[in-house]
Amino acid sequence: MPQTNLESPQDLLRFQLRTALTMEDDSLAALKELAGAARSADIKKLFRHHQDETKEQIENLRRVFTLLELPESTAPSPSTKGISKQAQSLLNRSAASLHDQVALSCALGNEHYEISAYQSLITAVTPVHAEAAALLHANLDQETHTSEELLTRLQEMAG
């Protein structure tokens, strides 16, 4: 039975870790959709590359569960579900000529959410386990790099 009340820092860490796993699973699905919506081969390639990174991030999260001796599980991530719904809504309203820009913009919003999630997790796990913190830092570094890439591409499109 899932825990509904968080009563300790450990409960919060466990819940945030479970939510992060869902977040990355949701992101993987969203990246596939965004790659499909993108028109340019270059943007499609960027999303496929981040799909590969996301798979690595999922593996890192699974290792963190093991290192912290927690059972691997997920918890709902309404934020990532909402970001995906927003992306789909914007794509449905946008002219095909805007799909690359819309896809990049939506992906950027998702990256910012992931960055904040990893920052919180790192803060919670650092006093507990250095190796787990290093894995989370690796994920954060990838998310930060992707965010910078997406922003650069958006700025190039803006002229």
XYZ file of C-alpha atoms in Angstrom:
159
model
C 0.000 0.000 0.000
C 1.494 3.367 -0.971
C 2.415 5.745 1.778
C 0.076 8.723 1.827
C 1.569 10.755 4.678
C 5.120 12.030 4.646
C 6.340 12.309 8.207
C 10.129 12.408 7.961
C 12.888 13.628 5.657
C 13.394 9.983 4.621
C 9.709 9.704 3.642
C 10.042 12.858 1.559
C 13.238 11.619 -0.115
C 11.632 8.268 -0.952
C 8.546 9.981 -2.385
C 10.597 12.476 -4.426
C 12.732 9.655 -5.785
C 9.622 7.700 -6.786
C 8.200 10.819 -8.432
C 11.483 11.409 -10.281
C 11.283 7.935 -11.794
C 7.780 8.694 -13.053
C 8.985 12.098 -14.260
C 11.672 10.488 -16.406
C 9.293 7.836 -17.747
C 6.855 10.622 -18.673
C 9.675 12.630 -20.241
C 10.728 9.676 -22.363
C 7.193 9.362 -23.725
C 6.965 13.128 -24.293
C 10.274 13.218 -26.143
C 9.012 10.559 -28.544
C 5.910 12.665 -29.195
C 7.937 15.862 -29.624
C 10.332 14.135 -32.028
C 7.320 13.006 -34.024
C 5.865 16.528 -34.080
C 9.121 18.237 -35.045
C 9.559 19.030 -38.719
C 13.310 19.491 -38.997
C 15.605 16.473 -39.031
C 17.985 18.360 -36.746
C 15.338 18.933 -34.071
C 14.189 15.304 -34.352
C 17.812 14.236 -33.829
C 18.102 16.477 -30.756
C 15.015 14.856 -29.201
C 16.231 11.330 -30.037
C 19.571 12.121 -28.410
C 17.803 13.300 -25.268
C 15.703 10.116 -25.293
C 18.974 8.164 -25.004
C 20.092 10.403 -22.143
C 16.728 9.960 -20.430
C 17.150 6.183 -20.553
C 20.528 6.634 -18.817
C 18.888 8.887 -16.233
C 16.275 6.220 -15.517
C 19.069 3.703 -14.963
C 20.824 6.167 -12.627
C 17.617 6.567 -10.621
C 17.277 2.790 -10.373
C 20.831 2.609 -9.046
C 19.997 5.308 -6.481
C 17.082 3.195 -5.223
C 19.498 0.274 -4.825
C 22.209 2.340 -3.133
C 19.705 3.770 -0.662
C 18.236 0.283 -0.119
C 14.777 1.425 -1.143
C 12.345 -0.659 -3.157
C 12.100 0.691 -6.696
C 8.672 2.120 -7.379
C 6.969 5.114 -8.895
C 4.616 7.792 -7.602
C 2.322 10.070 -9.592
C 3.931 13.085 -11.252
C 1.052 15.433 -12.074
C 3.486 18.154 -13.120
C 5.009 16.171 -15.968
C 1.571 14.972 -17.053
C 0.470 18.624 -17.169
C 3.548 19.711 -19.125
C 2.840 16.972 -21.688
C -0.820 18.006 -21.966
C 0.239 21.623 -22.462
C 2.660 20.593 -25.204
C 0.000 18.575 -27.002
C -2.479 21.451 -26.730
C 0.022 23.934 -28.160
C 0.994 21.600 -30.995
C -2.667 21.043 -31.870
C -3.233 24.823 -32.104
C -0.061 25.668 -33.963
C 0.568 25.898 -37.657
C 2.865 23.127 -38.836
C 5.525 25.751 -39.569
C 5.708 26.474 -35.806
C 5.979 22.868 -34.614
C 9.766 22.931 -34.177
C 9.587 26.100 -32.103
C 6.641 24.841 -30.034
C 8.310 21.470 -29.432
C 11.555 23.131 -28.313
C 9.691 25.546 -26.055
C 7.683 22.783 -24.386
C 10.764 20.625 -23.933
C 12.552 23.581 -22.318
C 9.759 23.910 -19.754
C 10.038 20.222 -18.939
C 13.819 20.494 -18.527
C 13.409 23.311 -16.020
C 11.025 21.189 -13.972
C 13.463 18.263 -14.065
C 16.337 20.515 -13.023
C 14.439 21.661 -9.932
C 13.454 18.070 -9.090
C 17.085 16.943 -9.219
C 18.276 19.911 -7.183
C 15.814 18.962 -4.434
C 16.805 15.303 -4.560
C 20.511 16.113 -4.400
C 19.934 18.304 -1.374
C 18.044 15.499 0.369
C 20.415 12.645 -0.491
C 23.832 14.323 -0.124
C 24.069 13.894 3.659
C 22.904 10.277 3.310
C 24.910 8.817 0.444
C 27.659 10.416 -1.680
C 27.493 7.837 -4.498
C 23.740 8.327 -4.894
C 24.263 12.096 -4.917
C 26.873 11.710 -7.682
C 24.373 9.801 -9.859
C 21.755 12.483 -9.292
C 24.340 15.169 -10.135
C 25.066 13.358 -13.405
C 21.366 13.525 -14.257
C 21.207 17.195 -13.274
C 24.224 17.975 -15.453
C 22.577 16.307 -18.457
C 19.315 18.172 -17.843
C 21.155 21.483 -17.543
C 23.087 20.851 -20.751
C 19.890 19.914 -22.599
C 18.165 23.042 -21.294
C 21.004 25.169 -22.643
C 20.854 23.374 -26.008
C 17.109 23.891 -26.288
C 17.381 27.568 -25.380
C 20.133 28.105 -27.938
C 18.013 26.476 -30.645
C 14.997 28.589 -29.702
C 17.075 31.758 -29.810
C 18.398 30.810 -33.255
C 14.826 30.368 -34.511
C 13.777 33.726 -33.068
C 16.268 35.375 -35.337
